Short mmCIF file of C-alpha atoms in Angstrom, two decimals:
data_model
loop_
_atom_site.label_atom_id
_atom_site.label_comp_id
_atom_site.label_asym_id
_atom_site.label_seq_id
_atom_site.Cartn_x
_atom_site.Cartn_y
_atom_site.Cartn_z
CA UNK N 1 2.03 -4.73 -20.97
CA UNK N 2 0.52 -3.41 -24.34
CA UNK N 3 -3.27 -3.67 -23.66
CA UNK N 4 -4.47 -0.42 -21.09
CA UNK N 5 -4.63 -1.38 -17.58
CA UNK N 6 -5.75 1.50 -15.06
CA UNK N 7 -4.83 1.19 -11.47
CA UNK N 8 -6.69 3.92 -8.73
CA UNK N 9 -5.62 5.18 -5.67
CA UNK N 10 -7.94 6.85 -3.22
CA UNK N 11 -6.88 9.14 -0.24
CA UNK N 12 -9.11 10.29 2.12
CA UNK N 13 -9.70 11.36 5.47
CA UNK N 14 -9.91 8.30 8.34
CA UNK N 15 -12.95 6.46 9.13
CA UNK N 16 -12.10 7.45 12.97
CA UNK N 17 -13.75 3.96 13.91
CA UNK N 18 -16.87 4.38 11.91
CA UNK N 19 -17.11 0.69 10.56
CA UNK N 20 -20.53 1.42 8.46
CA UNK N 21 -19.22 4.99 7.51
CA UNK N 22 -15.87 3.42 6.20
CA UNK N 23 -17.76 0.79 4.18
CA UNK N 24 -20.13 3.17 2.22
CA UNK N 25 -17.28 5.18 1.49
CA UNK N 26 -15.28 2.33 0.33
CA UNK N 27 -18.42 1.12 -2.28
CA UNK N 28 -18.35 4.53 -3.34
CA UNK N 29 -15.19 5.05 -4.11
CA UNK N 30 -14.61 1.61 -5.76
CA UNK N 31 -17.90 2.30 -7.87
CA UNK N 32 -16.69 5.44 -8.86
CA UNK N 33 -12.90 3.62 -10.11
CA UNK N 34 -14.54 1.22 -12.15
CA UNK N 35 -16.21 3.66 -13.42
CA UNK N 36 -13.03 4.92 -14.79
CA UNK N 37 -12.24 2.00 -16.02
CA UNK N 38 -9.78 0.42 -13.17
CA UNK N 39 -8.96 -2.56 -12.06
CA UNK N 40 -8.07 -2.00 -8.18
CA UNK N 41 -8.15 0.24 -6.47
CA UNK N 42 -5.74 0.87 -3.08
CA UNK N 43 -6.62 2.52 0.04
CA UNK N 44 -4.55 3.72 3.52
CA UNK N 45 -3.69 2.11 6.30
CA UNK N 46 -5.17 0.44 8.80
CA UNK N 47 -8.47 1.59 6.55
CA UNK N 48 -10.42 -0.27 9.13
CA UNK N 49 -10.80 0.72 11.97
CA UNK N 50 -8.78 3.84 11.41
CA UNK N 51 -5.38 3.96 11.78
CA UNK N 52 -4.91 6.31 15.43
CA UNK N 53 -7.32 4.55 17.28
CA UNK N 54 -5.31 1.94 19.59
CA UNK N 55 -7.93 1.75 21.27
CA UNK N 56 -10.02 -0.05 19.05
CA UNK N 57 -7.20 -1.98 17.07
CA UNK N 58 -7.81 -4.93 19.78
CA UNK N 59 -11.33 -4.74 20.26
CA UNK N 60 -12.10 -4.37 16.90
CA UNK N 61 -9.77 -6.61 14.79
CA UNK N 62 -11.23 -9.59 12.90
CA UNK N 63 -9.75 -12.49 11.52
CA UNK N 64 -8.56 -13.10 7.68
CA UNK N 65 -11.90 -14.57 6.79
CA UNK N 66 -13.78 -12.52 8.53
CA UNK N 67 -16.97 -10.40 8.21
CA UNK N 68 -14.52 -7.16 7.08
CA UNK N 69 -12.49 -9.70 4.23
CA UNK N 70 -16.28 -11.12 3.40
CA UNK N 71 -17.43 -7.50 2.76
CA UNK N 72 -14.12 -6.14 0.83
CA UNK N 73 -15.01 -9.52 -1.49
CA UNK N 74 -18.57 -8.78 -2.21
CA UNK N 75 -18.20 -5.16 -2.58
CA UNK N 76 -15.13 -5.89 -5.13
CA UNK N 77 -16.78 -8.23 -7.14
CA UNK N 78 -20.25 -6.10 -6.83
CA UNK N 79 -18.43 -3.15 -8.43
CA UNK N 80 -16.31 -4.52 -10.70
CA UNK N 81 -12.96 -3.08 -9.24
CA UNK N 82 -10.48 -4.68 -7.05
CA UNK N 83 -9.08 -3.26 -3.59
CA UNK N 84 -5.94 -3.08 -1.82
CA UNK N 85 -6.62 -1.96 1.79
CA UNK N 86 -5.25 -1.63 5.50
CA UNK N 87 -7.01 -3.17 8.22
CA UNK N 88 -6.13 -4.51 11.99
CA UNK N 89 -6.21 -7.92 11.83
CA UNK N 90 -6.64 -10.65 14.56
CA UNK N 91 -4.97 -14.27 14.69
CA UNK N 92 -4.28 -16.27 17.35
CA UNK N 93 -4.76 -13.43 20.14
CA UNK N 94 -2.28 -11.19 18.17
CA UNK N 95 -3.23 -8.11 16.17
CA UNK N 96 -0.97 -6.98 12.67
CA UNK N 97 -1.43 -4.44 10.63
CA UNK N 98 -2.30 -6.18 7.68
CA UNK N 99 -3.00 -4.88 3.88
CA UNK N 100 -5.24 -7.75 2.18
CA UNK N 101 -5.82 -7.66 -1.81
CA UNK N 102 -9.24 -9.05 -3.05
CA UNK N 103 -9.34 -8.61 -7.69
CA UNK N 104 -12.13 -7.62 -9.49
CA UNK N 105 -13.91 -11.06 -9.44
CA UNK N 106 -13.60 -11.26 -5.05
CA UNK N 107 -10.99 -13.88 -5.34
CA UNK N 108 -8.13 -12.83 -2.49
CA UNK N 109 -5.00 -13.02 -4.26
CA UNK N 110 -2.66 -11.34 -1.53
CA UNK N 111 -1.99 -10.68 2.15
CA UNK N 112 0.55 -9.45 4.11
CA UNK N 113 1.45 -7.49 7.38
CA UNK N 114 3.82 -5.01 7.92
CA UNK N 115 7.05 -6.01 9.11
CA UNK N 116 8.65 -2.26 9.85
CA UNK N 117 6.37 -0.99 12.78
CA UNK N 118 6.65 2.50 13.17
CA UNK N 119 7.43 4.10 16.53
CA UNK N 120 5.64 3.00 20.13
CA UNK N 121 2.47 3.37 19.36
CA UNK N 122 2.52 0.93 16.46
CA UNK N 123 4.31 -1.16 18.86
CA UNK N 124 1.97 -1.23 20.90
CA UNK N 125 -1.03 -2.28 18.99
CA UNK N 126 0.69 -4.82 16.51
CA UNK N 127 3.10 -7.94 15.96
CA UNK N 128 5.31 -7.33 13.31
CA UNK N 129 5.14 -9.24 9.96
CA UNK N 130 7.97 -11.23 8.62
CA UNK N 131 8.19 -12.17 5.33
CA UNK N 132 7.06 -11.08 2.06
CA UNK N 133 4.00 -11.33 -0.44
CA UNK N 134 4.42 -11.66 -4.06
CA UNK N 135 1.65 -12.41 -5.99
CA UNK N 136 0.48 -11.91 -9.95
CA UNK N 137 -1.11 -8.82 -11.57
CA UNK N 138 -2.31 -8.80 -14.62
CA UNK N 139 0.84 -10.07 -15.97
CA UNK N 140 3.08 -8.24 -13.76
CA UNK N 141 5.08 -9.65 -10.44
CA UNK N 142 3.60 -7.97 -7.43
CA UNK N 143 3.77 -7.02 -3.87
CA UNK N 144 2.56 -5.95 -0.57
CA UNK N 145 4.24 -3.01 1.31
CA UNK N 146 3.32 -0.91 4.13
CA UNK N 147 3.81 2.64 4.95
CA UNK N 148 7.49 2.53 6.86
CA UNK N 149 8.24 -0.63 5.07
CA UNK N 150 8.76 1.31 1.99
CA UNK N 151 11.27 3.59 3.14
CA UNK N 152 13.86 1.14 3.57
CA UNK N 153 15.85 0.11 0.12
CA UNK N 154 15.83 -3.81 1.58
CA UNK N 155 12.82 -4.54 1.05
CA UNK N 156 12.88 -3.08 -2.57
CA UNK N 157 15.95 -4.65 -2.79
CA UNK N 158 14.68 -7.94 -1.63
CA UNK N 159 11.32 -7.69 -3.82
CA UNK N 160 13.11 -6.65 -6.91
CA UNK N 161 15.22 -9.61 -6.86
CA UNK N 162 12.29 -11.92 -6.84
CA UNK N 163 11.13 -10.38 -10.37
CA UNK N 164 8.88 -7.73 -8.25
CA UNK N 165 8.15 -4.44 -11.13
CA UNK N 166 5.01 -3.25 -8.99
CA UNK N 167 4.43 -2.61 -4.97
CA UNK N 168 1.04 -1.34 -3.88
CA UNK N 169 1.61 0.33 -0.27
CA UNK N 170 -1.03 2.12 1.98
CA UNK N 171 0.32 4.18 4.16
CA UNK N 172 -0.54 6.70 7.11
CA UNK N 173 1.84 9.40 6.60
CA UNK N 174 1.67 12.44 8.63
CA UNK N 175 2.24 16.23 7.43
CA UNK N 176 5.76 17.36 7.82
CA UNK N 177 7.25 13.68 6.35
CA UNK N 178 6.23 14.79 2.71
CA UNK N 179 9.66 14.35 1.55
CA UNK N 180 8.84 10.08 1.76
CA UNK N 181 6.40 10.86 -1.17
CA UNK N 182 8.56 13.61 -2.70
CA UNK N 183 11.70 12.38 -2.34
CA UNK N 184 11.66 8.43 -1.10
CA UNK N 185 9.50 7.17 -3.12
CA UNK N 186 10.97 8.24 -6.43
CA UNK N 187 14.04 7.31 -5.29
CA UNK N 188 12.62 3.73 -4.23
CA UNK N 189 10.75 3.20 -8.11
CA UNK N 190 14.23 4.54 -9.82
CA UNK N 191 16.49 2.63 -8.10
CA UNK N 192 15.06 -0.95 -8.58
CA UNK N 193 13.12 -0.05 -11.77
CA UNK N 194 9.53 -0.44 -9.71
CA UNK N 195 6.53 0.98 -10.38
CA UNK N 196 4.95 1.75 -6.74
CA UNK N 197 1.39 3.22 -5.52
CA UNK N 198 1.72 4.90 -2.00
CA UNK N 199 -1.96 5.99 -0.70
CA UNK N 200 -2.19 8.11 2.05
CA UNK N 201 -4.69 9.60 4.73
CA UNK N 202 -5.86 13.39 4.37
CA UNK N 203 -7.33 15.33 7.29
CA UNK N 204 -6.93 14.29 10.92
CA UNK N 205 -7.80 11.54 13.31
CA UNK N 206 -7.22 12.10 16.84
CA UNK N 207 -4.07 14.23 17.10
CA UNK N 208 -2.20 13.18 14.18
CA UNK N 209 -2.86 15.43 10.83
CA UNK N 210 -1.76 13.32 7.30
CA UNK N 211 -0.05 14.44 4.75
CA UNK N 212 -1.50 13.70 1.88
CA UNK N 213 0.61 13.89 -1.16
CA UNK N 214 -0.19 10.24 -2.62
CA UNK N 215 1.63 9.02 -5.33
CA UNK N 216 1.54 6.80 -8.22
CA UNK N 217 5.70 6.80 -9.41
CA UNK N 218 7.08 4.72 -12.70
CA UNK N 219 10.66 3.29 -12.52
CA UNK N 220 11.68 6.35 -14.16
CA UNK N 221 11.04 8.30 -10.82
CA UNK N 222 8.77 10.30 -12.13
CA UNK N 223 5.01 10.32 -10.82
CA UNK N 224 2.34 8.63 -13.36
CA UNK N 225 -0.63 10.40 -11.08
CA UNK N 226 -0.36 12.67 -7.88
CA UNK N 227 -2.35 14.26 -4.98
CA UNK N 228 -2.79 17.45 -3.12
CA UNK N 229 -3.81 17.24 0.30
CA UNK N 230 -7.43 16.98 -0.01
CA UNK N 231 -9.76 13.80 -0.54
CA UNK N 232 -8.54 12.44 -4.39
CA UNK N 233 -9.15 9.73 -6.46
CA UNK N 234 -5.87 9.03 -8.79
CA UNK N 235 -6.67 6.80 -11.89
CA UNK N 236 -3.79 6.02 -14.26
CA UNK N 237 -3.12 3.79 -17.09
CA UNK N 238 0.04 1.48 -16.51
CA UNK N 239 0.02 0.62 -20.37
CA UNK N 240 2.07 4.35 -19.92
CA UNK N 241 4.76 2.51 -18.62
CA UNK N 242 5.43 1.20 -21.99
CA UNK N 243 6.25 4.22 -23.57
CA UNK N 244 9.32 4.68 -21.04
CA UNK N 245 12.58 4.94 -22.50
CA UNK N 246 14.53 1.82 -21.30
CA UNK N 247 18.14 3.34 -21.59
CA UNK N 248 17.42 5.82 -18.91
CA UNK N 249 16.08 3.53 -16.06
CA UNK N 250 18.26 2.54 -13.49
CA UNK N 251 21.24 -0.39 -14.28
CA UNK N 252 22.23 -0.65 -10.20
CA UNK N 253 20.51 -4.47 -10.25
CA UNK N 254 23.37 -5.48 -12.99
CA UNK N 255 26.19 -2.88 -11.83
CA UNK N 256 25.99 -3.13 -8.26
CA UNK N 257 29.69 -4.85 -6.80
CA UNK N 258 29.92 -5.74 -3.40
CA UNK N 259 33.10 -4.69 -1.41
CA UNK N 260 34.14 -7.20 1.63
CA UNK N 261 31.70 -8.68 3.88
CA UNK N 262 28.09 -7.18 3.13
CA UNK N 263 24.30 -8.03 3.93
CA UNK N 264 23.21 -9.31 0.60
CA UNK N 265 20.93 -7.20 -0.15
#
């Protein structure tokens, strides 16, 4: 990638169930990352309709399709910037959290739903996904990811060895697990050579309080663009990842030797 390409990240406190209030927010912030010259921009977790509120991730959910998806599309292609986002979505009388990915023009060009479901309460309002989402951008091979699904060096793993160099992930971290952007993270990018986005919550919803800290990390584990824990918008140029010196990134794709009978990945 020679020519500059600028990705955004937004983190910000939850909607808390405020459809209306989350969308003006969202054509805000996506007017003001085009204005900074991105391309997409990618947003939390269950964005819509807030990520601890089970009791609205059933009466709430729509369908891929849907007047949410419709809105994301128009307000993409209205601004000029592309969004990556969390939402509860509804098929077949089942609810997943999903992440959908809409490009500058509208045009969907990814979905996916989380296949690691964190604890009871995500249990409880979602099916778990199960399989993968690779898609195209700008050049690069893409993917989907999901808060907890990030944490686990399989799925890396698995994504890296279908060409993967870049994973967008909103996430719904809460304070006191900073070390996932800190430490987990980094340690994710370095170890498969990935570039990865992970945008948080800030603030509180109901009686969980985020964390904040959301990242932008190159496959040299070291963070292209980072946040406190207030409300930030990141913006970064991935045309930086150029300049990385290649002898210093990771060789564990080539090197690694399996010993006796072992998963795959």
């Amino acid at each position: 990638m020679s020519e500059s390409v600028k990705l955004a990240l937004y983190q910000g406190p939850a909607i808390d169930g405020d459809i209306e209030a989350g969308f003006i927010r969202i054509e805000r912030q996506l007017s003001a990352a085009a204005l900074a010259g991105a391309r997409m921009a990618v947003f939390p977790e269950v964005f819509l309709p807030g990520y601890n509120r089970p009791d609205l991730h059933h009466s709430l959910a729509q369908p891929l399709g849907g007047e949410w998806t419709r809105r994301l599309s128009a307000l993409a292609k209205q601004t000029g910037c592309g969004i990556t986002i969390g939402w509860a979505e509804a098929d077949g009388g089942k609810v997943y959290n999903a992440a959908t990915c809409f490009d500058e023009t509208g045009a969907q060009i990814a979905h996916y739903r989380k296949i690691q479901l964190y604890g009871p309460r995500e249990q409880e309002s979602f099916e778990f996904g199960d399989s993968y989402t690779v898609f195209d951008l700008w050049g690069r091979k893409a993917a989907l990811l999901i808060c907890y699904d990030v944490e686990f060096p399989q799925h890396c793993i698995a994504l890296a060895k279908q060409g993967v160099s870049l994973i967008l992930v909103p996430t719904a971290n809460p304070r006191g697990f900073e070390y996932v952007s800190e430490a987990l993270i980094p340690a994710r990018a370095a170890e498969m050579r990935l570039t990865i986005a992970y945008a948080n919550f800030c603030g509180s919803e109901g009686d969980i309080t985020f964390g904040g800290h959301s990242v932008i990390v190159g496959p040299d584990a070291k963070p292209l663009a980072s946040a406190g824990v207030g409300e930030t918008l990141l913006v970064t140029d991935l045309s930086a990842l150029d300049r990385i010196d290649g002898t210093i990134l990771s060789q564990q794709q080539a090197d690694y030797r399996r010993v006796g009978k072992t998963d795959d990945t």
